[in-house]
Amino acid sequence: MCEHDLHLRVVLNEPLYGGNIGSTARVLKNFGFHDLVLVNPCPIDKEAWMMAQHARDLLGNARICGSLQEATADSNLIVGTTGARGETTGRHLRIPAYPPERIREKLNCKSGCVSIVFGREDHGLTNEELMMCDLLVSIPTSDEYPIMNLSHAVSVVLYELCDIVIGDVPLANRSDLNLLYGHIEDVLRDLNYPVHKRHKTALMLRRIFGRAELTAREVSTMRGILRLTSYHVGSQSGEGSADTRSD
Amino acid sequence: MCEHDLHLRVVLNEPLYGGNIGSTARVLKNFGFHDLVLVNPCPIDKEAWMMAQHARDLLGNARICGSLQEATADSNLIVGTTGARGETTGRHLRIPAYPPERIREKLNCKSGCVSIVFGREDHGLTNEELMMCDLLVSIPTSDEYPIMNLSHAVSVVLYELCDIVIGDVPLANRSDLNLLYGHIEDVLRDLNYPVHKRHKTALMLRRIFGRAELTAREVSTMRGILRLTSYHVGSQSGEGSADTRSD
């Protein structure tokens, strides 16, 4: 990937049916993409090769990973897909789930590697997997039958993202982002932020920064602030008196 | 259908694989639609029922027709889907093929029955079938591999059309439109319009009116003009000296 390029990767996390893997490969090629990564997939069977049709080359080149972390390690942005729009529990975890057109708007004129992660056919992405994502996307389906077939969901998302305008605003690196998020948790701990709210609040901050498409410079500046905070709080050990509202 | 309503119908013309029919039924239900019509389909086999998943009711209610004409008889607007974007031959036949988002814009605030027609998995719609359509839609796919799986194409189109704002501008009836198009051919004949260009020009006019989403009143007014033209030309039999440029 050149420095000023927007590279789109489709990650199928533990897909259960070869037919869906093959269909997904075809959809990628239909929309001009080529980077398909499979995390612990079912066997690439006859059905997979049949459904791939003229995208068998792309299916053959799909990278197979042992974990979602490995699959997205070099991604500047990780976008998770979810059918549930989180009206009930786990608000910080799922909200906001953007419609695909909003993701297109957000990615316009950016550069970097963006992984779009699709979950298992039966249960989607687990809460742990959703937590690894910076941004969530949800296709606006009918309440009567909201669950789409995996490769159909891929079609809709790639259709929206296939005509993104590539720009020169570089997204922050995954490793810098991970350091930022780790640093946030450290600071919350240093601040004696209530243990039972700490994780939820860290996730809320992750969602805020995730949807802000941070640049490298912004991440660097924020980490500087966090370092300074840790330093001062540390020098007044035990005096953490921060605001502890998590909502 | 109530008078002020936009009703969307999906017509699969001679589909070859049961799996695609079942998948299409599921996609309709995913996006809140329910009117599926099949023209001379392959048998609704085990694969079809399996792929329909929780849309088996919709699949069971699909209407089966013996011709595309029968399937679209009561449609105010017939939208044909095409992979080929007609850069070479048959310009009037295929151009303009709009991207799905333009069809959404065109249908916003309209009322009536709109049939979206999808062709066979192998050869799409024939020229005769495309001629029956008022408007054409084409998904912007990659030149390297432009041909999408049937049910994936349905997904993309229905995704675009699922949030149309229903309005109260009633589209013209199919029977009135057919009378208009028939009348146009009559007038071209009365005008001694060159025989070899007549069909092409009639089709061009059909495309122009097709993309103009005519109302009943507009069709009525134009038929009045054509009647008057026929009357005057008829009274000067043999003196047709019309402009014969077809492009």
GROMACS .gro file of C-alpha atoms in nm:
model
  494
    1MET     CA    1   0.000   0.000   0.000
    2CYS     CA    2   0.142   0.338  -0.091
    3GLU     CA    3   0.136   0.611   0.169
    4HIS     CA    4  -0.154   0.802   0.018
    5ASP     CA    5  -0.402   0.527  -0.051
    6LEU     CA    6  -0.716   0.392   0.105
    7HIS     CA    7  -0.691   0.016   0.124
    8LEU     CA    8  -1.005  -0.179   0.206
    9ARG     CA    9  -0.987  -0.526   0.359
   10VAL     CA   10  -1.279  -0.761   0.420
   11VAL     CA   11  -1.236  -0.989   0.721
   12LEU     CA   12  -1.476  -1.282   0.765
   13ASN     CA   13  -1.453  -1.389   1.127
   14GLU     CA   14  -1.508  -1.765   1.168
   15PRO     CA   15  -1.744  -1.811   0.873
   16LEU     CA   16  -1.939  -2.137   0.888
   17TYR     CA   17  -2.032  -2.201   0.524
   18GLY     CA   18  -1.798  -2.233   0.228
   19GLY     CA   19  -2.068  -2.098  -0.005
   20ASN     CA   20  -2.066  -1.767   0.177
   21ILE     CA   21  -1.685  -1.743   0.159
   22GLY     CA   22  -1.694  -1.805  -0.217
   23SER     CA   23  -1.981  -1.558  -0.267
   24THR     CA   24  -1.792  -1.297  -0.067
   25ALA     CA   25  -1.484  -1.340  -0.287
   26ARG     CA   26  -1.704  -1.278  -0.591
   27VAL     CA   27  -1.857  -0.965  -0.438
   28LEU     CA   28  -1.509  -0.825  -0.360
   29LYS     CA   29  -1.403  -0.868  -0.721
   30ASN     CA   30  -1.736  -0.727  -0.847
   31PHE     CA   31  -1.660  -0.405  -0.663
   32GLY     CA   32  -1.289  -0.390  -0.745
   33PHE     CA   33  -1.147  -0.503  -0.410
   34HIS     CA   34  -0.905  -0.793  -0.358
   35ASP     CA   35  -0.798  -0.822   0.008
   36LEU     CA   36  -0.995  -1.102   0.175
   37VAL     CA   37  -0.887  -1.234   0.516
   38LEU     CA   38  -1.048  -1.535   0.683
   39VAL     CA   39  -1.023  -1.592   1.060
   40ASN     CA   40  -1.053  -1.961   1.154
   41PRO     CA   41  -1.280  -2.036   0.859
   42CYS     CA   42  -1.468  -2.357   0.784
   43PRO     CA   43  -1.300  -2.564   0.508
   44ILE     CA   44  -1.283  -2.395   0.166
   45ASP     CA   45  -1.502  -2.662   0.008
   46LYS     CA   46  -1.647  -2.734  -0.337
   47GLU     CA   47  -1.936  -2.496  -0.269
   48ALA     CA   48  -1.690  -2.214  -0.194
   49TRP     CA   49  -1.505  -2.258  -0.523
   50MET     CA   50  -1.833  -2.287  -0.712
   51MET     CA   51  -1.982  -1.968  -0.566
   52ALA     CA   52  -1.659  -1.772  -0.626
   53GLN     CA   53  -1.712  -1.815  -1.004
   54HIS     CA   54  -1.462  -1.584  -1.176
   55ALA     CA   55  -1.313  -1.473  -0.843
   56ARG     CA   56  -1.139  -1.804  -0.772
   57ASP     CA   57  -0.803  -1.626  -0.795
   58LEU     CA   58  -0.911  -1.393  -0.516
   59LEU     CA   59  -1.041  -1.684  -0.306
   60GLY     CA   60  -0.711  -1.869  -0.359
   61ASN     CA   61  -0.519  -1.565  -0.239
   62ALA     CA   62  -0.731  -1.512   0.073
   63ARG     CA   63  -0.513  -1.492   0.385
   64ILE     CA   64  -0.609  -1.727   0.668
   65CYS     CA   65  -0.548  -1.608   1.027
   66GLY     CA   66  -0.581  -1.767   1.367
   67SER     CA   67  -0.726  -1.460   1.537
   68LEU     CA   68  -0.912  -1.139   1.462
   69GLN     CA   69  -0.623  -0.949   1.619
   70GLU     CA   70  -0.380  -1.098   1.370
   71ALA     CA   71  -0.619  -1.026   1.080
   72THR     CA   72  -0.649  -0.658   1.167
   73ALA     CA   73  -0.304  -0.593   1.317
   74ASP     CA   74  -0.192  -0.343   1.052
   75SER     CA   75  -0.530  -0.171   1.009
   76ASN     CA   76  -0.564   0.200   1.076
   77LEU     CA   77  -0.936   0.158   1.127
   78ILE     CA   78  -1.136  -0.151   1.223
   79VAL     CA   79  -1.504  -0.136   1.130
   80GLY     CA   80  -1.726  -0.404   1.285
   81THR     CA   81  -2.061  -0.504   1.137
   82THR     CA   82  -2.360  -0.569   1.357
   83GLY     CA   83  -2.722  -0.659   1.297
   84ALA     CA   84  -2.826  -0.570   1.653
   85ARG     CA   85  -2.845  -0.194   1.690
   86GLY     CA   86  -2.800  -0.206   2.065
   87GLU     CA   87  -3.117  -0.044   2.185
   88THR     CA   88  -3.110  -0.244   2.508
   89THR     CA   89  -2.791  -0.348   2.685
   90GLY     CA   90  -2.429  -0.266   2.614
   91ARG     CA   91  -2.492   0.086   2.490
   92HIS     CA   92  -2.129   0.187   2.482
   93LEU     CA   93  -2.042  -0.132   2.306
   94ARG     CA   94  -2.279  -0.096   2.012
   95ILE     CA   95  -2.371   0.269   1.985
   96PRO     CA   96  -2.335   0.436   1.748
   97ALA     CA   97  -2.374   0.181   1.469
   98TYR     CA   98  -2.366   0.387   1.152
   99PRO     CA   99  -2.551   0.307   0.830
  100PRO     CA  100  -2.311   0.217   0.546
  101GLU     CA  101  -2.347   0.557   0.375
  102ARG     CA  102  -2.217   0.734   0.688
  103ILE     CA  103  -1.908   0.510   0.685
  104ARG     CA  104  -1.850   0.616   0.325
  105GLU     CA  105  -1.872   0.982   0.426
  106LYS     CA  106  -1.632   0.923   0.715
  107LEU     CA  107  -1.374   0.751   0.495
  108ASN     CA  108  -1.387   1.003   0.213
  109CYS     CA  109  -1.050   1.165   0.149
  110LYS     CA  110  -0.873   0.953   0.410
  111SER     CA  111  -0.574   0.725   0.355
  112GLY     CA  112  -0.479   0.408   0.536
  113CYS     CA  113  -0.589   0.044   0.572
  114VAL     CA  114  -0.951  -0.010   0.675
  115SER     CA  115  -1.068  -0.357   0.783
  116ILE     CA  116  -1.440  -0.431   0.762
  117VAL     CA  117  -1.513  -0.725   0.992
  118PHE     CA  118  -1.814  -0.953   0.938
  119GLY     CA  119  -1.916  -1.202   1.206
  120ARG     CA  120  -2.036  -1.562   1.201
  121GLU     CA  121  -2.356  -1.646   1.014
  122ASP     CA  122  -2.535  -1.753   1.333
  123HIS     CA  123  -2.423  -1.519   1.610
  124GLY     CA  124  -2.232  -1.235   1.445
  125LEU     CA  125  -1.944  -1.083   1.638
  126THR     CA  126  -1.905  -1.145   2.011
  127ASN     CA  127  -1.886  -0.855   2.254
  128GLU     CA  128  -1.510  -0.906   2.284
  129GLU     CA  129  -1.475  -0.884   1.906
  130LEU     CA  130  -1.695  -0.574   1.885
  131MET     CA  131  -1.475  -0.414   2.148
  132MET     CA  132  -1.176  -0.449   1.917
  133CYS     CA  133  -1.354  -0.237   1.655
  134ASP     CA  134  -1.318   0.140   1.629
  135LEU     CA  135  -1.644   0.195   1.449
  136LEU     CA  136  -1.961  -0.006   1.395
  137VAL     CA  137  -2.177  -0.030   1.086
  138SER     CA  138  -2.531  -0.168   1.065
  139ILE     CA  139  -2.740  -0.212   0.752
  140PRO     CA  140  -3.089  -0.059   0.798
  141THR     CA  141  -3.297  -0.375   0.763
  142SER     CA  142  -3.660  -0.447   0.849
  143ASP     CA  143  -3.744  -0.520   1.212
  144GLU     CA  144  -3.953  -0.813   1.092
  145TYR     CA  145  -3.645  -0.995   0.958
  146PRO     CA  146  -3.327  -0.800   1.021
  147ILE     CA  147  -3.070  -1.077   0.973
  148MET     CA  148  -2.914  -1.075   0.627
  149ASN     CA  149  -2.719  -1.353   0.466
  150LEU     CA  150  -2.345  -1.289   0.518
  151SER     CA  151  -2.246  -1.235   0.155
  152HIS     CA  152  -2.551  -1.013   0.094
  153ALA     CA  153  -2.443  -0.791   0.381
  154VAL     CA  154  -2.093  -0.776   0.227
  155SER     CA  155  -2.253  -0.673  -0.107
  156VAL     CA  156  -2.437  -0.382   0.046
  157VAL     CA  157  -2.137  -0.252   0.241
  158LEU     CA  158  -1.892  -0.283  -0.050
  159TYR     CA  159  -2.144  -0.122  -0.287
  160GLU     CA  160  -2.143   0.183  -0.058
  161LEU     CA  161  -1.766   0.190  -0.020
  162CYS     CA  162  -1.661   0.118  -0.379
  163ASP     CA  163  -1.657   0.479  -0.494
  164ILE     CA  164  -1.481   0.644  -0.203
  165VAL     CA  165  -1.266   0.940  -0.294
  166ILE     CA  166  -0.909   0.863  -0.190
  167GLY     CA  167  -0.744   1.146  -0.005
  168ASP     CA  168  -0.424   1.234   0.173
  169VAL     CA  169  -0.537   1.255   0.535
  170PRO     CA  170  -0.347   0.963   0.690
  171LEU     CA  171  -0.530   0.771   0.962
  172ALA     CA  172  -0.336   0.690   1.279
  173ASN     CA  173  -0.151   0.356   1.303
  174ARG     CA  174  -0.306   0.065   1.484
  175SER     CA  175  -0.006   0.037   1.717
  176ASP     CA  176  -0.031   0.407   1.815
  177LEU     CA  177  -0.406   0.368   1.868
  178ASN     CA  178  -0.349   0.062   2.087
  179LEU     CA  179  -0.096   0.258   2.292
  180LEU     CA  180  -0.349   0.542   2.326
  181TYR     CA  181  -0.626   0.309   2.442
  182GLY     CA  182  -0.393   0.132   2.683
  183HIS     CA  183  -0.281   0.468   2.815
  184ILE     CA  184  -0.642   0.575   2.873
  185GLU     CA  185  -0.702   0.268   3.089
  186ASP     CA  186  -0.382   0.340   3.283
  187VAL     CA  187  -0.489   0.696   3.351
  188LEU     CA  188  -0.834   0.590   3.466
  189ARG     CA  189  -0.664   0.354   3.708
  190ASP     CA  190  -0.423   0.624   3.826
  191LEU     CA  191  -0.722   0.849   3.883
  192ASN     CA  192  -0.883   0.585   4.105
  193TYR     CA  193  -1.174   0.585   3.867
  194PRO     CA  194  -1.433   0.338   4.009
  195VAL     CA  195  -1.333  -0.014   3.905
  196HIS     CA  196  -1.684  -0.120   3.804
  197LYS     CA  197  -1.718   0.174   3.563
  198ARG     CA  198  -1.363   0.176   3.432
  199HIS     CA  199  -1.405  -0.072   3.150
  200LYS     CA  200  -1.732   0.082   3.028
  201THR     CA  201  -1.587   0.430   3.026
  202ALA     CA  202  -1.271   0.319   2.845
  203LEU     CA  203  -1.494   0.161   2.582
  204MET     CA  204  -1.700   0.479   2.554
  205LEU     CA  205  -1.382   0.679   2.493
  206ARG     CA  206  -1.269   0.422   2.239
  207ARG     CA  207  -1.599   0.463   2.053
  208ILE     CA  208  -1.565   0.841   2.057
  209PHE     CA  209  -1.210   0.830   1.922
  210GLY     CA  210  -1.303   0.548   1.683
  211ARG     CA  211  -1.565   0.758   1.509
  212ALA     CA  212  -1.336   1.060   1.500
  213GLU     CA  213  -1.097   0.898   1.247
  214LEU     CA  214  -0.788   1.017   1.434
  215THR     CA  215  -0.469   1.115   1.257
  216ALA     CA  216  -0.121   1.017   1.377
  217ARG     CA  217  -0.054   1.370   1.500
  218GLU     CA  218  -0.376   1.381   1.704
  219VAL     CA  219  -0.298   1.049   1.869
  220SER     CA  220   0.050   1.168   1.951
  221THR     CA  221  -0.079   1.490   2.109
  222MET     CA  222  -0.339   1.307   2.318
  223ARG     CA  223  -0.082   1.058   2.440
  224GLY     CA  224   0.131   1.353   2.549
  225ILE     CA  225  -0.158   1.485   2.755
  226LEU     CA  226  -0.219   1.144   2.908
  227ARG     CA  227   0.151   1.107   2.995
  228LEU     CA  228   0.143   1.446   3.166
  229THR     CA  229  -0.174   1.348   3.352
  230SER     CA  230  -0.017   1.023   3.472
  231TYR     CA  231   0.291   1.213   3.585
  232HIS     CA  232   0.096   1.466   3.791
  233VAL     CA  233  -0.152   1.220   3.933
  234GLY     CA  234   0.131   0.982   4.016
  235SER     CA  235   0.316   1.259   4.209
  236GLN     CA  236   0.005   1.311   4.422
  237SER     CA  237  -0.044   0.939   4.482
  238GLY     CA  238  -0.375   0.854   4.645
  239GLU     CA  239  -0.527   1.193   4.582
  240GLY     CA  240  -0.726   1.094   4.274
  241SER     CA  241  -1.047   1.296   4.290
  242ALA     CA  242  -1.162   1.291   3.933
  243ASP     CA  243  -1.514   1.319   3.806
  244THR     CA  244  -1.642   0.962   3.793
  245ARG     CA  245  -1.950   0.996   3.579
  246SER     CA  246  -1.937   0.736   3.305
  247ASP     CA  247  -2.237   0.848   3.100
  248MET     CA  248  -5.237  -0.083  -0.279
  249CYS     CA  249  -5.389   0.240  -0.162
  250GLU     CA  250  -5.394   0.533  -0.399
  251HIS     CA  251  -5.111   0.722  -0.231
  252ASP     CA  252  -4.855   0.452  -0.186
  253LEU     CA  253  -4.536   0.342  -0.352
  254HIS     CA  254  -4.546  -0.031  -0.402
  255LEU     CA  255  -4.227  -0.208  -0.500
  256ARG     CA  256  -4.231  -0.541  -0.681
  257VAL     CA  257  -3.932  -0.762  -0.760
  258VAL     CA  258  -3.967  -0.964  -1.080
  259LEU     CA  259  -3.719  -1.243  -1.148
  260ASN     CA  260  -3.737  -1.321  -1.517
  261GLU     CA  261  -3.671  -1.690  -1.589
  262PRO     CA  262  -3.434  -1.752  -1.297
  263LEU     CA  263  -3.226  -2.069  -1.341
  264TYR     CA  264  -3.132  -2.160  -0.983
  265GLY     CA  265  -3.363  -2.224  -0.690
  266GLY     CA  266  -3.100  -2.099  -0.446
  267ASN     CA  267  -3.112  -1.754  -0.601
  268ILE     CA  268  -3.492  -1.745  -0.580
  269GLY     CA  269  -3.483  -1.837  -0.210
  270SER     CA  270  -3.204  -1.586  -0.140
  271THR     CA  271  -3.401  -1.315  -0.318
  272ALA     CA  272  -3.708  -1.388  -0.104
  273ARG     CA  273  -3.490  -1.343   0.206
  274VAL     CA  274  -3.349  -1.013   0.078
  275LEU     CA  275  -3.700  -0.879   0.012
  276LYS     CA  276  -3.804  -0.956   0.367
  277ASN     CA  277  -3.477  -0.813   0.505
  278PHE     CA  278  -3.563  -0.480   0.348
  279GLY     CA  279  -3.934  -0.485   0.432
  280PHE     CA  280  -4.072  -0.575   0.088
  281HIS     CA  281  -4.303  -0.867   0.010
  282ASP     CA  282  -4.410  -0.871  -0.355
  283LEU     CA  283  -4.204  -1.130  -0.545
  284VAL     CA  284  -4.308  -1.237  -0.895
  285LEU     CA  285  -4.137  -1.517  -1.087
  286VAL     CA  286  -4.161  -1.543  -1.467
  287ASN     CA  287  -4.118  -1.902  -1.592
  288PRO     CA  288  -3.888  -1.994  -1.303
  289CYS     CA  289  -3.691  -2.313  -1.255
  290PRO     CA  290  -3.850  -2.548  -0.998
  291ILE     CA  291  -3.873  -2.408  -0.644
  292ASP     CA  292  -3.646  -2.680  -0.507
  293LYS     CA  293  -3.499  -2.774  -0.167
  294GLU     CA  294  -3.217  -2.523  -0.215
  295ALA     CA  295  -3.473  -2.244  -0.268
  296TRP     CA  296  -3.656  -2.321   0.056
  297MET     CA  297  -3.327  -2.352   0.244
  298MET     CA  298  -3.189  -2.020   0.124
  299ALA     CA  299  -3.518  -1.839   0.199
  300GLN     CA  300  -3.462  -1.910   0.573
  301HIS     CA  301  -3.720  -1.703   0.762
  302ALA     CA  302  -3.874  -1.570   0.440
  303ARG     CA  303  -4.036  -1.902   0.342
  304ASP     CA  304  -4.378  -1.737   0.377
  305LEU     CA  305  -4.278  -1.479   0.119
  306LEU     CA  306  -4.139  -1.746  -0.113
  307GLY     CA  307  -4.461  -1.947  -0.076
  308ASN     CA  308  -4.665  -1.639  -0.172
  309ALA     CA  309  -4.455  -1.555  -0.478
  310ARG     CA  310  -4.674  -1.518  -0.787
  311ILE     CA  311  -4.571  -1.723  -1.089
  312CYS     CA  312  -4.635  -1.578  -1.435
  313GLY     CA  313  -4.599  -1.707  -1.788
  314SER     CA  314  -4.464  -1.383  -1.932
  315LEU     CA  315  -4.288  -1.063  -1.831
  316GLN     CA  316  -4.581  -0.870  -1.973
  317GLU     CA  317  -4.821  -1.048  -1.736
  318ALA     CA  318  -4.583  -0.992  -1.442
  319THR     CA  319  -4.566  -0.617  -1.498
  320ALA     CA  320  -4.914  -0.552  -1.643
  321ASP     CA  321  -5.033  -0.329  -1.356
  322SER     CA  322  -4.701  -0.149  -1.300
  323ASN     CA  323  -4.681   0.225  -1.336
  324LEU     CA  324  -4.308   0.202  -1.390
  325ILE     CA  325  -4.097  -0.092  -1.511
  326VAL     CA  326  -3.730  -0.071  -1.417
  327GLY     CA  327  -3.500  -0.318  -1.592
  328THR     CA  328  -3.161  -0.418  -1.451
  329THR     CA  329  -2.860  -0.455  -1.675
  330GLY     CA  330  -2.494  -0.537  -1.623
  331ALA     CA  331  -2.395  -0.416  -1.968
  332ARG     CA  332  -2.389  -0.039  -1.976
  333GLY     CA  333  -2.436  -0.024  -2.351
  334GLU     CA  334  -2.124   0.162  -2.458
  335THR     CA  335  -2.126  -0.007  -2.797
  336THR     CA  336  -2.440  -0.106  -2.983
  337GLY     CA  337  -2.806  -0.044  -2.907
  338ARG     CA  338  -2.752   0.297  -2.753
  339HIS     CA  339  -3.117   0.384  -2.734
  340LEU     CA  340  -3.193   0.048  -2.585
  341ARG     CA  341  -2.957   0.071  -2.290
  342ILE     CA  342  -2.875   0.433  -2.232
  343PRO     CA  343  -2.919   0.579  -1.983
  344ALA     CA  344  -2.872   0.303  -1.727
  345TYR     CA  345  -2.886   0.482  -1.394
  346PRO     CA  346  -2.698   0.382  -1.080
  347PRO     CA  347  -2.935   0.260  -0.803
  348GLU     CA  348  -2.911   0.586  -0.606
  349ARG     CA  349  -3.047   0.782  -0.903
  350ILE     CA  350  -3.348   0.549  -0.919
  351ARG     CA  351  -3.408   0.623  -0.552
  352GLU     CA  352  -3.402   0.997  -0.622
  353LYS     CA  353  -3.638   0.954  -0.915
  354LEU     CA  354  -3.891   0.755  -0.710
  355ASN     CA  355  -3.884   0.983  -0.408
  356CYS     CA  356  -4.227   1.127  -0.331
  357LYS     CA  357  -4.397   0.931  -0.610
  358SER     CA  358  -4.689   0.691  -0.573
  359GLY     CA  359  -4.773   0.385  -0.781
  360CYS     CA  360  -4.650   0.030  -0.847
  361VAL     CA  361  -4.286  -0.002  -0.953
  362SER     CA  362  -4.157  -0.334  -1.089
  363ILE     CA  363  -3.784  -0.397  -1.075
  364VAL     CA  364  -3.701  -0.669  -1.327
  365PHE     CA  365  -3.392  -0.890  -1.291
  366GLY     CA  366  -3.282  -1.113  -1.579
  367ARG     CA  367  -3.149  -1.468  -1.605
  368GLU     CA  368  -2.827  -1.556  -1.425
  369ASP     CA  369  -2.645  -1.629  -1.751
  370HIS     CA  370  -2.765  -1.377  -2.009
  371GLY     CA  371  -2.963  -1.114  -1.821
  372LEU     CA  372  -3.259  -0.958  -1.999
  373THR     CA  373  -3.295  -0.989  -2.378
  374ASN     CA  374  -3.325  -0.680  -2.595
  375GLU     CA  375  -3.700  -0.741  -2.629
  376GLU     CA  376  -3.734  -0.754  -2.250
  377LEU     CA  377  -3.524  -0.439  -2.204
  378MET     CA  378  -3.750  -0.265  -2.454
  379MET     CA  379  -4.048  -0.329  -2.226
  380CYS     CA  380  -3.877  -0.133  -1.947
  381ASP     CA  381  -3.925   0.238  -1.892
  382LEU     CA  382  -3.601   0.289  -1.708
  383LEU     CA  383  -3.277   0.096  -1.669
  384VAL     CA  384  -3.061   0.054  -1.363
  385SER     CA  385  -2.702  -0.073  -1.352
  386ILE     CA  386  -2.491  -0.134  -1.043
  387PRO     CA  387  -2.149   0.035  -1.076
  388THR     CA  388  -1.929  -0.276  -1.067
  389SER     CA  389  -1.565  -0.328  -1.157
  390ASP     CA  390  -1.479  -0.368  -1.527
  391GLU     CA  391  -1.259  -0.662  -1.430
  392TYR     CA  392  -1.560  -0.865  -1.313
  393PRO     CA  393  -1.887  -0.676  -1.359
  394ILE     CA  394  -2.134  -0.966  -1.335
  395MET     CA  395  -2.288  -0.997  -0.989
  396ASN     CA  396  -2.474  -1.296  -0.852
  397LEU     CA  397  -2.849  -1.241  -0.899
  398SER     CA  398  -2.949  -1.220  -0.532
  399HIS     CA  399  -2.652  -0.994  -0.454
  400ALA     CA  400  -2.769  -0.752  -0.722
  401VAL     CA  401  -3.117  -0.763  -0.568
  402SER     CA  402  -2.962  -0.682  -0.226
  403VAL     CA  403  -2.788  -0.372  -0.353
  404VAL     CA  404  -3.093  -0.237  -0.538
  405LEU     CA  405  -3.335  -0.301  -0.251
  406TYR     CA  406  -3.090  -0.150  -0.003
  407GLU     CA  407  -3.101   0.171  -0.206
  408LEU     CA  408  -3.478   0.169  -0.243
  409CYS     CA  409  -3.579   0.064   0.109
  410ASP     CA  410  -3.597   0.414   0.254
  411ILE     CA  411  -3.779   0.597  -0.023
  412VAL     CA  412  -4.005   0.875   0.093
  413ILE     CA  413  -4.358   0.794  -0.018
  414GLY     CA  414  -4.535   1.084  -0.179
  415ASP     CA  415  -4.856   1.175  -0.352
  416VAL     CA  416  -4.746   1.231  -0.709
  417PRO     CA  417  -4.926   0.946  -0.889
  418LEU     CA  418  -4.736   0.784  -1.175
  419ALA     CA  419  -4.927   0.720  -1.499
  420ASN     CA  420  -5.099   0.384  -1.549
  421ARG     CA  421  -4.935   0.115  -1.756
  422SER     CA  422  -5.234   0.097  -1.991
  423ASP     CA  423  -5.221   0.472  -2.057
  424LEU     CA  424  -4.846   0.452  -2.113
  425ASN     CA  425  -4.892   0.164  -2.356
  426LEU     CA  426  -5.151   0.368  -2.545
  427LEU     CA  427  -4.909   0.661  -2.553
  428TYR     CA  428  -4.623   0.448  -2.687
  429GLY     CA  429  -4.852   0.286  -2.944
  430HIS     CA  430  -4.974   0.629  -3.047
  431ILE     CA  431  -4.617   0.751  -3.094
  432GLU     CA  432  -4.547   0.466  -3.337
  433ASP     CA  433  -4.870   0.544  -3.522
  434VAL     CA  434  -4.775   0.909  -3.559
  435LEU     CA  435  -4.425   0.823  -3.682
  436ARG     CA  436  -4.589   0.603  -3.945
  437ASP     CA  437  -4.838   0.875  -4.039
  438LEU     CA  438  -4.547   1.115  -4.076
  439ASN     CA  439  -4.378   0.876  -4.321
  440TYR     CA  440  -4.087   0.866  -4.084
  441PRO     CA  441  -3.822   0.641  -4.243
  442VAL     CA  442  -3.910   0.279  -4.171
  443HIS     CA  443  -3.554   0.175  -4.082
  444LYS     CA  444  -3.529   0.447  -3.816
  445ARG     CA  445  -3.883   0.425  -3.683
  446HIS     CA  446  -3.834   0.157  -3.422
  447LYS     CA  447  -3.513   0.309  -3.289
  448THR     CA  448  -3.669   0.652  -3.257
  449ALA     CA  449  -3.981   0.515  -3.087
  450LEU     CA  450  -3.752   0.343  -2.838
  451MET     CA  451  -3.556   0.664  -2.783
  452LEU     CA  452  -3.881   0.848  -2.706
  453ARG     CA  453  -3.985   0.566  -2.475
  454ARG     CA  454  -3.655   0.603  -2.286
  455ILE     CA  455  -3.703   0.978  -2.259
  456PHE     CA  456  -4.058   0.944  -2.126
  457GLY     CA  457  -3.955   0.647  -1.912
  458ARG     CA  458  -3.701   0.849  -1.721
  459ALA     CA  459  -3.939   1.141  -1.685
  460GLU     CA  460  -4.174   0.951  -1.447
  461LEU     CA  461  -4.487   1.075  -1.624
  462THR     CA  462  -4.808   1.147  -1.439
  463ALA     CA  463  -5.153   1.046  -1.568
  464ARG     CA  464  -5.232   1.407  -1.661
  465GLU     CA  465  -4.911   1.447  -1.862
  466VAL     CA  466  -4.977   1.127  -2.056
  467SER     CA  467  -5.331   1.241  -2.127
  468THR     CA  468  -5.213   1.579  -2.257
  469MET     CA  469  -4.947   1.422  -2.480
  470ARG     CA  470  -5.196   1.175  -2.623
  471GLY     CA  471  -5.418   1.470  -2.707
  472ILE     CA  472  -5.132   1.632  -2.900
  473LEU     CA  473  -5.060   1.307  -3.082
  474ARG     CA  474  -5.428   1.265  -3.172
  475LEU     CA  475  -5.430   1.616  -3.314
  476THR     CA  476  -5.110   1.546  -3.507
  477SER     CA  477  -5.256   1.226  -3.654
  478TYR     CA  478  -5.571   1.414  -3.752
  479HIS     CA  479  -5.384   1.691  -3.933
  480VAL     CA  480  -5.127   1.466  -4.096
  481GLY     CA  481  -5.403   1.227  -4.201
  482SER     CA  482  -5.594   1.511  -4.367
  483GLN     CA  483  -5.284   1.593  -4.573
  484SER     CA  484  -5.215   1.229  -4.660
  485GLY     CA  485  -4.879   1.172  -4.823
  486GLU     CA  486  -4.739   1.512  -4.729
  487GLY     CA  487  -4.536   1.391  -4.430
  488SER     CA  488  -4.221   1.601  -4.430
  489ALA     CA  489  -4.105   1.564  -4.075
  490ASP     CA  490  -3.756   1.596  -3.948
  491THR     CA  491  -3.614   1.245  -3.971
  492ARG     CA  492  -3.308   1.271  -3.757
  493SER     CA  493  -3.316   0.988  -3.504
  494ASP     CA  494  -3.022   1.092  -3.289
   0.00000   0.00000   0.00000
